Amino acid sequence: KAGVTQTPRYLIKTRGQQVTLSCSPISGHRSVSWYQQTPGQGLQFLFEYFSETQRNKGNFPGRFSGRQFSNSRSEMNVSTLELGDSALYLCASSDAGLGAGELFFGEGSRLTVL
Amino acid sequence: AQSVTQLDSQVPVFEEAPVELRCNYSSSVSVYLFWYVQYPNQGLQLLLKYLSGSTLVESINGFEAEFNKSQTSFHLRKPSVHISDTAEYFCAVTPDSGGYNKLIFGAGTRLAVHP
């Protein structure tokens, strides 16, 4: 089985721009979560989608949004980029609908905002 | 709300020595507990988890963790480490009801194994 695939792996943007990151979960997994990883704040939960519905959201401003498609692939979007948005964005998929299962993480998309 | 405290940001240790990575959590409800490992330039991988039952859980590569409810701890131990264990280790929690796949992570402990 292929693992969780995130694209692009690296990208550089400037302040004010927007960015879209993509995540393809493991086949059969219906849950996709997104996390932001920074040296200062560590790993922070952004949101989780299950069967195209957002069922959990972290404490991030509305500039951070996401969606999930019928094939379980997910995208997250960050608008009006700020320097502080520079981070590794990790996507994780799971086949456990109620949680407590294993999260399978992708290698991440490293965003640099200049 | 839940929170996780990993008491050591870095732990240096010599190869074949024992190691303990400490994790304490705070929660007003029952939780599931996890340890994840992150190797350089990679995503996170599940090391082990506690859901219920025996308070001692083991991984396939020799790590073990013990859930202590009274001390709200979930420390990770290995009796003899290898160079290949060098990585960052994250303790995480989620409520056992309604948490779905939202994990609250600790700040991480960087384990450096020296020859």
JSON list of N, CA, C and O in Angstrom, two decimals, chain A residues 9 31 33 35 37 43 45 48 55-58 88 90 94 96-103 105-107, chain B residues 32 34 36 38 41-46 49 51 88 90 94 96 98-107:
[
{"chain": "A", "resi": 9, "resn": "ARG", "atom": "N", "xyz": [6.49, 19.17, -1.76]},
{"chain": "A", "resi": 9, "resn": "ARG", "atom": "CA", "xyz": [7.32, 18.91, -0.58]},
{"chain": "A", "resi": 9, "resn": "ARG", "atom": "C", "xyz": [7.94, 20.20, -0.05]},
{"chain": "A", "resi": 9, "resn": "ARG", "atom": "O", "xyz": [8.10, 20.37, 1.16]},
{"chain": "A", "resi": 31, "resn": "SER", "atom": "N", "xyz": [-10.29, 9.36, 7.13]},
{"chain": "A", "resi": 31, "resn": "SER", "atom": "CA", "xyz": [-9.98, 10.49, 8.00]},
{"chain": "A", "resi": 31, "resn": "SER", "atom": "C", "xyz": [-8.65, 11.10, 7.56]},
{"chain": "A", "resi": 31, "resn": "SER", "atom": "O", "xyz": [-7.65, 10.39, 7.39]},
{"chain": "A", "resi": 33, "resn": "SER", "atom": "N", "xyz": [-6.16, 14.38, 8.76]},
{"chain": "A", "resi": 33, "resn": "SER", "atom": "CA", "xyz": [-5.89, 15.47, 9.70]},
{"chain": "A", "resi": 33, "resn": "SER", "atom": "C", "xyz": [-4.71, 16.27, 9.19]},
{"chain": "A", "resi": 33, "resn": "SER", "atom": "O", "xyz": [-3.84, 15.74, 8.50]},
{"chain": "A", "resi": 35, "resn": "TYR", "atom": "N", "xyz": [-1.62, 19.04, 10.54]},
{"chain": "A", "resi": 35, "resn": "TYR", "atom": "CA", "xyz": [-0.88, 19.58, 11.68]},
{"chain": "A", "resi": 35, "resn": "TYR", "atom": "C", "xyz": [0.17, 20.55, 11.16]},
{"chain": "A", "resi": 35, "resn": "TYR", "atom": "O", "xyz": [0.75, 20.37, 10.09]},
{"chain": "A", "resi": 37, "resn": "GLN", "atom": "N", "xyz": [3.85, 22.16, 12.14]},
{"chain": "A", "resi": 37, "resn": "GLN", "atom": "CA", "xyz": [5.01, 21.93, 13.01]},
{"chain": "A", "resi": 37, "resn": "GLN", "atom": "C", "xyz": [6.00, 23.06, 12.85]},
{"chain": "A", "resi": 37, "resn": "GLN", "atom": "O", "xyz": [6.51, 23.32, 11.75]},
{"chain": "A", "resi": 43, "resn": "LEU", "atom": "N", "xyz": [4.07, 20.84, 17.43]},
{"chain": "A", "resi": 43, "resn": "LEU", "atom": "CA", "xyz": [3.04, 20.27, 16.57]},
{"chain": "A", "resi": 43, "resn": "LEU", "atom": "C", "xyz": [1.68, 20.75, 17.04]},
{"chain": "A", "resi": 43, "resn": "LEU", "atom": "O", "xyz": [1.28, 20.51, 18.18]},
{"chain": "A", "resi": 45, "resn": "PHE", "atom": "N", "xyz": [-2.52, 20.99, 16.03]},
{"chain": "A", "resi": 45, "resn": "PHE", "atom": "CA", "xyz": [-3.61, 20.46, 15.23]},
{"chain": "A", "resi": 45, "resn": "PHE", "atom": "C", "xyz": [-4.31, 21.60, 14.49]},
{"chain": "A", "resi": 45, "resn": "PHE", "atom": "O", "xyz": [-4.68, 22.62, 15.10]},
{"chain": "A", "resi": 48, "resn": "GLU", "atom": "N", "xyz": [-9.47, 18.33, 11.05]},
{"chain": "A", "resi": 48, "resn": "GLU", "atom": "CA", "xyz": [-9.62, 16.94, 10.63]},
{"chain": "A", "resi": 48, "resn": "GLU", "atom": "C", "xyz": [-10.87, 16.83, 9.78]},
{"chain": "A", "resi": 48, "resn": "GLU", "atom": "O", "xyz": [-11.91, 17.44, 10.08]},
{"chain": "A", "resi": 55, "resn": "ARG", "atom": "N", "xyz": [-14.80, 17.71, 11.13]},
{"chain": "A", "resi": 55, "resn": "ARG", "atom": "CA", "xyz": [-15.42, 17.38, 12.40]},
{"chain": "A", "resi": 55, "resn": "ARG", "atom": "C", "xyz": [-14.60, 17.83, 13.60]},
{"chain": "A", "resi": 55, "resn": "ARG", "atom": "O", "xyz": [-14.99, 17.60, 14.74]},
{"chain": "A", "resi": 56, "resn": "ASN", "atom": "N", "xyz": [-13.48, 18.47, 13.36]},
{"chain": "A", "resi": 56, "resn": "ASN", "atom": "CA", "xyz": [-12.68, 18.99, 14.45]},
{"chain": "A", "resi": 56, "resn": "ASN", "atom": "C", "xyz": [-11.79, 20.10, 13.92]},
{"chain": "A", "resi": 56, "resn": "ASN", "atom": "O", "xyz": [-11.27, 19.99, 12.78]},
{"chain": "A", "resi": 57, "resn": "LYS", "atom": "N", "xyz": [-11.60, 21.13, 14.71]},
{"chain": "A", "resi": 57, "resn": "LYS", "atom": "CA", "xyz": [-10.82, 22.27, 14.24]},
{"chain": "A", "resi": 57, "resn": "LYS", "atom": "C", "xyz": [-9.96, 22.78, 15.39]},
{"chain": "A", "resi": 57, "resn": "LYS", "atom": "O", "xyz": [-10.40, 22.86, 16.52]},
{"chain": "A", "resi": 58, "resn": "GLY", "atom": "N", "xyz": [-8.72, 23.13, 15.07]},
{"chain": "A", "resi": 58, "resn": "GLY", "atom": "CA", "xyz": [-7.83, 23.70, 16.06]},
{"chain": "A", "resi": 58, "resn": "GLY", "atom": "C", "xyz": [-8.00, 25.21, 16.16]},
{"chain": "A", "resi": 58, "resn": "GLY", "atom": "O", "xyz": [-8.87, 25.80, 15.55]},
{"chain": "A", "resi": 88, "resn": "LEU", "atom": "N", "xyz": [6.46, 23.35, 8.75]},
{"chain": "A", "resi": 88, "resn": "LEU", "atom": "CA", "xyz": [6.26, 22.06, 8.09]},
{"chain": "A", "resi": 88, "resn": "LEU", "atom": "C", "xyz": [4.79, 21.70, 8.33]},
{"chain": "A", "resi": 88, "resn": "LEU", "atom": "O", "xyz": [4.35, 21.64, 9.47]},
{"chain": "A", "resi": 90, "resn": "LEU", "atom": "N", "xyz": [2.05, 18.93, 8.12]},
{"chain": "A", "resi": 90, "resn": "LEU", "atom": "CA", "xyz": [1.95, 17.47, 8.07]},
{"chain": "A", "resi": 90, "resn": "LEU", "atom": "C", "xyz": [0.50, 17.04, 7.92]},
{"chain": "A", "resi": 90, "resn": "LEU", "atom": "O", "xyz": [-0.39, 17.56, 8.59]},
{"chain": "A", "resi": 94, "resn": "SER", "atom": "N", "xyz": [-6.10, 8.14, 8.68]},
{"chain": "A", "resi": 94, "resn": "SER", "atom": "CA", "xyz": [-6.45, 7.06, 9.61]},
{"chain": "A", "resi": 94, "resn": "SER", "atom": "C", "xyz": [-7.68, 6.33, 9.10]},
{"chain": "A", "resi": 94, "resn": "SER", "atom": "O", "xyz": [-8.55, 6.94, 8.46]},
{"chain": "A", "resi": 96, "resn": "ALA", "atom": "N", "xyz": [-9.46, 4.79, 11.40]},
{"chain": "A", "resi": 96, "resn": "ALA", "atom": "CA", "xyz": [-10.25, 4.69, 12.63]},
{"chain": "A", "resi": 96, "resn": "ALA", "atom": "C", "xyz": [-11.20, 5.87, 12.70]},
{"chain": "A", "resi": 96, "resn": "ALA", "atom": "O", "xyz": [-10.79, 6.99, 12.98]},
{"chain": "A", "resi": 97, "resn": "GLY", "atom": "N", "xyz": [-12.46, 5.63, 12.48]},
{"chain": "A", "resi": 97, "resn": "GLY", "atom": "CA", "xyz": [-13.42, 6.72, 12.45]},
{"chain": "A", "resi": 97, "resn": "GLY", "atom": "C", "xyz": [-13.59, 7.43, 13.77]},
{"chain": "A", "resi": 97, "resn": "GLY", "atom": "O", "xyz": [-13.83, 8.62, 13.82]},
{"chain": "A", "resi": 98, "resn": "LEU", "atom": "N", "xyz": [-13.45, 6.71, 14.86]},
{"chain": "A", "resi": 98, "resn": "LEU", "atom": "CA", "xyz": [-13.69, 7.31, 16.17]},
{"chain": "A", "resi": 98, "resn": "LEU", "atom": "C", "xyz": [-12.41, 7.67, 16.89]},
{"chain": "A", "resi": 98, "resn": "LEU", "atom": "O", "xyz": [-12.42, 7.99, 18.06]},
{"chain": "A", "resi": 99, "resn": "GLY", "atom": "N", "xyz": [-11.31, 7.67, 16.19]},
{"chain": "A", "resi": 99, "resn": "GLY", "atom": "CA", "xyz": [-10.05, 7.99, 16.82]},
{"chain": "A", "resi": 99, "resn": "GLY", "atom": "C", "xyz": [-9.46, 6.79, 17.53]},
{"chain": "A", "resi": 99, "resn": "GLY", "atom": "O", "xyz": [-9.97, 5.69, 17.43]},
{"chain": "A", "resi": 100, "resn": "ALA", "atom": "N", "xyz": [-8.38, 7.00, 18.24]},
{"chain": "A", "resi": 100, "resn": "ALA", "atom": "CA", "xyz": [-7.67, 5.95, 18.97]},
{"chain": "A", "resi": 100, "resn": "ALA", "atom": "C", "xyz": [-6.93, 5.02, 18.04]},
{"chain": "A", "resi": 100, "resn": "ALA", "atom": "O", "xyz": [-6.26, 4.10, 18.49]},
{"chain": "A", "resi": 101, "resn": "GLY", "atom": "N", "xyz": [-7.04, 5.25, 16.78]},
{"chain": "A", "resi": 101, "resn": "GLY", "atom": "CA", "xyz": [-6.28, 4.44, 15.86]},
{"chain": "A", "resi": 101, "resn": "GLY", "atom": "C", "xyz": [-4.95, 5.08, 15.55]},
{"chain": "A", "resi": 101, "resn": "GLY", "atom": "O", "xyz": [-4.63, 6.16, 16.04]},
{"chain": "A", "resi": 102, "resn": "GLU", "atom": "N", "xyz": [-4.19, 4.44, 14.72]},
{"chain": "A", "resi": 102, "resn": "GLU", "atom": "CA", "xyz": [-2.89, 4.97, 14.35]},
{"chain": "A", "resi": 102, "resn": "GLU", "atom": "C", "xyz": [-3.06, 6.03, 13.28]},
{"chain": "A", "resi": 102, "resn": "GLU", "atom": "O", "xyz": [-3.80, 5.86, 12.32]},
{"chain": "A", "resi": 103, "resn": "LEU", "atom": "N", "xyz": [-2.36, 7.13, 13.46]},
{"chain": "A", "resi": 103, "resn": "LEU", "atom": "CA", "xyz": [-2.28, 8.14, 12.42]},
{"chain": "A", "resi": 103, "resn": "LEU", "atom": "C", "xyz": [-1.05, 7.84, 11.58]},
{"chain": "A", "resi": 103, "resn": "LEU", "atom": "O", "xyz": [0.04, 7.62, 12.11]},
{"chain": "A", "resi": 105, "resn": "PHE", "atom": "N", "xyz": [1.42, 9.45, 9.00]},
{"chain": "A", "resi": 105, "resn": "PHE", "atom": "CA", "xyz": [1.81, 10.78, 8.57]},
{"chain": "A", "resi": 105, "resn": "PHE", "atom": "C", "xyz": [2.55, 10.75, 7.24]},
{"chain": "A", "resi": 105, "resn": "PHE", "atom": "O", "xyz": [3.34, 9.83, 6.96]},
{"chain": "A", "resi": 106, "resn": "GLY", "atom": "N", "xyz": [2.33, 11.80, 6.46]},
{"chain": "A", "resi": 106, "resn": "GLY", "atom": "CA", "xyz": [3.16, 12.03, 5.29]},
{"chain": "A", "resi": 106, "resn": "GLY", "atom": "C", "xyz": [4.46, 12.70, 5.70]},
{"chain": "A", "resi": 106, "resn": "GLY", "atom": "O", "xyz": [4.68, 12.98, 6.89]},
{"chain": "A", "resi": 107, "resn": "GLU", "atom": "N", "xyz": [5.32, 12.95, 4.71]},
{"chain": "A", "resi": 107, "resn": "GLU", "atom": "CA", "xyz": [6.61, 13.57, 5.02]},
{"chain": "A", "resi": 107, "resn": "GLU", "atom": "C", "xyz": [6.51, 15.08, 5.16]},
{"chain": "A", "resi": 107, "resn": "GLU", "atom": "O", "xyz": [7.47, 15.72, 5.58]},
{"chain": "B", "resi": 32, "resn": "TYR", "atom": "N", "xyz": [-6.62, 8.69, 25.66]},
{"chain": "B", "resi": 32, "resn": "TYR", "atom": "CA", "xyz": [-5.74, 7.72, 25.03]},
{"chain": "B", "resi": 32, "resn": "TYR", "atom": "C", "xyz": [-4.37, 8.37, 24.94]},
{"chain": "B", "resi": 32, "resn": "TYR", "atom": "O", "xyz": [-4.26, 9.60, 24.75]},
{"chain": "B", "resi": 34, "resn": "PHE", "atom": "N", "xyz": [-0.23, 8.23, 23.40]},
{"chain": "B", "resi": 34, "resn": "PHE", "atom": "CA", "xyz": [0.57, 7.76, 22.27]},
{"chain": "B", "resi": 34, "resn": "PHE", "atom": "C", "xyz": [2.00, 8.26, 22.39]},
{"chain": "B", "resi": 34, "resn": "PHE", "atom": "O", "xyz": [2.26, 9.32, 22.98]},
{"chain": "B", "resi": 36, "resn": "TYR", "atom": "N", "xyz": [4.94, 8.94, 19.44]},
{"chain": "B", "resi": 36, "resn": "TYR", "atom": "CA", "xyz": [5.32, 8.95, 18.04]},
{"chain": "B", "resi": 36, "resn": "TYR", "atom": "C", "xyz": [6.81, 9.28, 17.94]},
{"chain": "B", "resi": 36, "resn": "TYR", "atom": "O", "xyz": [7.36, 9.99, 18.78]},
{"chain": "B", "resi": 38, "resn": "GLN", "atom": "N", "xyz": [9.89, 10.74, 15.20]},
{"chain": "B", "resi": 38, "resn": "GLN", "atom": "CA", "xyz": [10.16, 11.44, 13.94]},
{"chain": "B", "resi": 38, "resn": "GLN", "atom": "C", "xyz": [11.65, 11.39, 13.64]},
{"chain": "B", "resi": 38, "resn": "GLN", "atom": "O", "xyz": [12.45, 11.97, 14.38]},
{"chain": "B", "resi": 41, "resn": "ASN", "atom": "N", "xyz": [13.88, 14.68, 8.61]},
{"chain": "B", "resi": 41, "resn": "ASN", "atom": "CA", "xyz": [13.25, 14.89, 7.30]},
{"chain": "B", "resi": 41, "resn": "ASN", "atom": "C", "xyz": [12.16, 13.88, 6.98]},
{"chain": "B", "resi": 41, "resn": "ASN", "atom": "O", "xyz": [11.93, 13.57, 5.80]},
{"chain": "B", "resi": 42, "resn": "GLN", "atom": "N", "xyz": [11.52, 13.36, 8.00]},
{"chain": "B", "resi": 42, "resn": "GLN", "atom": "CA", "xyz": [10.43, 12.43, 7.78]},
{"chain": "B", "resi": 42, "resn": "GLN", "atom": "C", "xyz": [9.21, 12.84, 8.59]},
{"chain": "B", "resi": 42, "resn": "GLN", "atom": "O", "xyz": [9.29, 13.71, 9.46]},
{"chain": "B", "resi": 43, "resn": "GLY", "atom": "N", "xyz": [8.09, 12.22, 8.28]},
{"chain": "B", "resi": 43, "resn": "GLY", "atom": "CA", "xyz": [6.90, 12.43, 9.08]},
{"chain": "B", "resi": 43, "resn": "GLY", "atom": "C", "xyz": [6.98, 11.63, 10.37]},
{"chain": "B", "resi": 43, "resn": "GLY", "atom": "O", "xyz": [7.99, 11.01, 10.67]},
{"chain": "B", "resi": 44, "resn": "LEU", "atom": "N", "xyz": [5.90, 11.63, 11.12]},
{"chain": "B", "resi": 44, "resn": "LEU", "atom": "CA", "xyz": [5.88, 10.91, 12.39]},
{"chain": "B", "resi": 44, "resn": "LEU", "atom": "C", "xyz": [5.40, 9.48, 12.18]},
{"chain": "B", "resi": 44, "resn": "LEU", "atom": "O", "xyz": [4.59, 9.20, 11.30]},
{"chain": "B", "resi": 45, "resn": "GLN", "atom": "N", "xyz": [5.92, 8.59, 13.02]},
{"chain": "B", "resi": 45, "resn": "GLN", "atom": "CA", "xyz": [5.49, 7.19, 13.00]},
{"chain": "B", "resi": 45, "resn": "GLN", "atom": "C", "xyz": [5.05, 6.80, 14.40]},
{"chain": "B", "resi": 45, "resn": "GLN", "atom": "O", "xyz": [5.69, 7.16, 15.39]},
{"chain": "B", "resi": 46, "resn": "LEU", "atom": "N", "xyz": [3.95, 6.06, 14.49]},
{"chain": "B", "resi": 46, "resn": "LEU", "atom": "CA", "xyz": [3.48, 5.59, 15.79]},
{"chain": "B", "resi": 46, "resn": "LEU", "atom": "C", "xyz": [4.45, 4.58, 16.37]},
{"chain": "B", "resi": 46, "resn": "LEU", "atom": "O", "xyz": [4.86, 3.62, 15.70]},
{"chain": "B", "resi": 49, "resn": "LYS", "atom": "N", "xyz": [0.94, 2.82, 21.79]},
{"chain": "B", "resi": 49, "resn": "LYS", "atom": "CA", "xyz": [-0.24, 3.54, 22.28]},
{"chain": "B", "resi": 49, "resn": "LYS", "atom": "C", "xyz": [-0.86, 2.79, 23.44]},
{"chain": "B", "resi": 49, "resn": "LYS", "atom": "O", "xyz": [-0.76, 1.57, 23.55]},
{"chain": "B", "resi": 51, "resn": "LEU", "atom": "N", "xyz": [-4.60, 2.45, 25.13]},
{"chain": "B", "resi": 51, "resn": "LEU", "atom": "CA", "xyz": [-6.03, 2.74, 25.02]},
{"chain": "B", "resi": 51, "resn": "LEU", "atom": "C", "xyz": [-6.75, 2.29, 26.28]},
{"chain": "B", "resi": 51, "resn": "LEU", "atom": "O", "xyz": [-7.57, 3.02, 26.85]},
{"chain": "B", "resi": 88, "resn": "GLU", "atom": "N", "xyz": [13.54, 12.31, 17.17]},
{"chain": "B", "resi": 88, "resn": "GLU", "atom": "CA", "xyz": [12.75, 13.11, 18.09]},
{"chain": "B", "resi": 88, "resn": "GLU", "atom": "C", "xyz": [11.49, 12.31, 18.45]},
{"chain": "B", "resi": 88, "resn": "GLU", "atom": "O", "xyz": [10.86, 11.71, 17.58]},
{"chain": "B", "resi": 90, "resn": "PHE", "atom": "N", "xyz": [7.75, 12.17, 20.39]},
{"chain": "B", "resi": 90, "resn": "PHE", "atom": "CA", "xyz": [6.63, 13.01, 20.80]},
{"chain": "B", "resi": 90, "resn": "PHE", "atom": "C", "xyz": [5.60, 12.18, 21.56]},
{"chain": "B", "resi": 90, "resn": "PHE", "atom": "O", "xyz": [5.16, 11.13, 21.07]},
{"chain": "B", "resi": 94, "resn": "THR", "atom": "N", "xyz": [-5.29, 12.17, 23.36]},
{"chain": "B", "resi": 94, "resn": "THR", "atom": "CA", "xyz": [-6.57, 12.56, 22.80]},
{"chain": "B", "resi": 94, "resn": "THR", "atom": "C", "xyz": [-7.65, 12.06, 23.74]},
{"chain": "B", "resi": 94, "resn": "THR", "atom": "O", "xyz": [-7.49, 11.00, 24.36]},
{"chain": "B", "resi": 96, "resn": "ASP", "atom": "N", "xyz": [-10.75, 10.07, 25.18]},
{"chain": "B", "resi": 96, "resn": "ASP", "atom": "CA", "xyz": [-11.20, 8.75, 24.76]},
{"chain": "B", "resi": 96, "resn": "ASP", "atom": "C", "xyz": [-12.63, 8.78, 24.22]},
{"chain": "B", "resi": 96, "resn": "ASP", "atom": "O", "xyz": [-13.16, 7.77, 23.79]},
{"chain": "B", "resi": 98, "resn": "GLY", "atom": "N", "xyz": [-14.94, 11.41, 21.63]},
{"chain": "B", "resi": 98, "resn": "GLY", "atom": "CA", "xyz": [-15.12, 12.66, 20.91]},
{"chain": "B", "resi": 98, "resn": "GLY", "atom": "C", "xyz": [-13.84, 13.32, 20.44]},
{"chain": "B", "resi": 98, "resn": "GLY", "atom": "O", "xyz": [-13.89, 14.37, 19.79]},
{"chain": "B", "resi": 99, "resn": "GLY", "atom": "N", "xyz": [-12.72, 12.75, 20.74]},
{"chain": "B", "resi": 99, "resn": "GLY", "atom": "CA", "xyz": [-11.46, 13.37, 20.31]},
{"chain": "B", "resi": 99, "resn": "GLY", "atom": "C", "xyz": [-11.15, 13.09, 18.86]},
{"chain": "B", "resi": 99, "resn": "GLY", "atom": "O", "xyz": [-10.38, 13.81, 18.23]},
{"chain": "B", "resi": 100, "resn": "TYR", "atom": "N", "xyz": [-11.78, 12.02, 18.37]},
{"chain": "B", "resi": 100, "resn": "TYR", "atom": "CA", "xyz": [-11.53, 11.59, 17.00]},
{"chain": "B", "resi": 100, "resn": "TYR", "atom": "C", "xyz": [-10.03, 11.52, 16.77]},
{"chain": "B", "resi": 100, "resn": "TYR", "atom": "O", "xyz": [-9.33, 10.85, 17.52]},
{"chain": "B", "resi": 101, "resn": "ASN", "atom": "N", "xyz": [-9.53, 12.16, 15.75]},
{"chain": "B", "resi": 101, "resn": "ASN", "atom": "CA", "xyz": [-8.10, 12.05, 15.46]},
{"chain": "B", "resi": 101, "resn": "ASN", "atom": "C", "xyz": [-7.36, 13.35, 15.76]},
{"chain": "B", "resi": 101, "resn": "ASN", "atom": "O", "xyz": [-6.33, 13.63, 15.15]},
{"chain": "B", "resi": 102, "resn": "LYS", "atom": "N", "xyz": [-7.87, 14.12, 16.71]},
{"chain": "B", "resi": 102, "resn": "LYS", "atom": "CA", "xyz": [-7.17, 15.34, 17.13]},
{"chain": "B", "resi": 102, "resn": "LYS", "atom": "C", "xyz": [-6.22, 14.97, 18.25]},
{"chain": "B", "resi": 102, "resn": "LYS", "atom": "O", "xyz": [-6.65, 14.62, 19.36]},
{"chain": "B", "resi": 103, "resn": "LEU", "atom": "N", "xyz": [-4.94, 15.02, 17.97]},
{"chain": "B", "resi": 103, "resn": "LEU", "atom": "CA", "xyz": [-3.93, 14.72, 18.97]},
{"chain": "B", "resi": 103, "resn": "LEU", "atom": "C", "xyz": [-3.33, 16.01, 19.52]},
{"chain": "B", "resi": 103, "resn": "LEU", "atom": "O", "xyz": [-3.06, 16.94, 18.76]},
{"chain": "B", "resi": 104, "resn": "ILE", "atom": "N", "xyz": [-3.14, 16.03, 20.84]},
{"chain": "B", "resi": 104, "resn": "ILE", "atom": "CA", "xyz": [-2.41, 17.11, 21.48]},
{"chain": "B", "resi": 104, "resn": "ILE", "atom": "C", "xyz": [-1.01, 16.59, 21.76]},
{"chain": "B", "resi": 104, "resn": "ILE", "atom": "O", "xyz": [-0.84, 15.62, 22.52]},
{"chain": "B", "resi": 105, "resn": "PHE", "atom": "N", "xyz": [-0.01, 17.23, 21.16]},
{"chain": "B", "resi": 105, "resn": "PHE", "atom": "CA", "xyz": [1.36, 16.75, 21.27]},
{"chain": "B", "resi": 105, "resn": "PHE", "atom": "C", "xyz": [2.15, 17.53, 22.31]},
{"chain": "B", "resi": 105, "resn": "PHE", "atom": "O", "xyz": [1.90, 18.72, 22.55]},
{"chain": "B", "resi": 106, "resn": "GLY", "atom": "N", "xyz": [3.12, 16.85, 22.91]},
{"chain": "B", "resi": 106, "resn": "GLY", "atom": "CA", "xyz": [4.12, 17.54, 23.71]},
{"chain": "B", "resi": 106, "resn": "GLY", "atom": "C", "xyz": [5.14, 18.20, 22.79]},
{"chain": "B", "resi": 106, "resn": "GLY", "atom": "O", "xyz": [5.09, 18.04, 21.57]},
{"chain": "B", "resi": 107, "resn": "ALA", "atom": "N", "xyz": [6.07, 18.92, 23.40]},
{"chain": "B", "resi": 107, "resn": "ALA", "atom": "CA", "xyz": [7.05, 19.69, 22.62]},
{"chain": "B", "resi": 107, "resn": "ALA", "atom": "C", "xyz": [8.13, 18.82, 22.00]},
{"chain": "B", "resi": 107, "resn": "ALA", "atom": "O", "xyz": [8.89, 19.29, 21.17]}
]
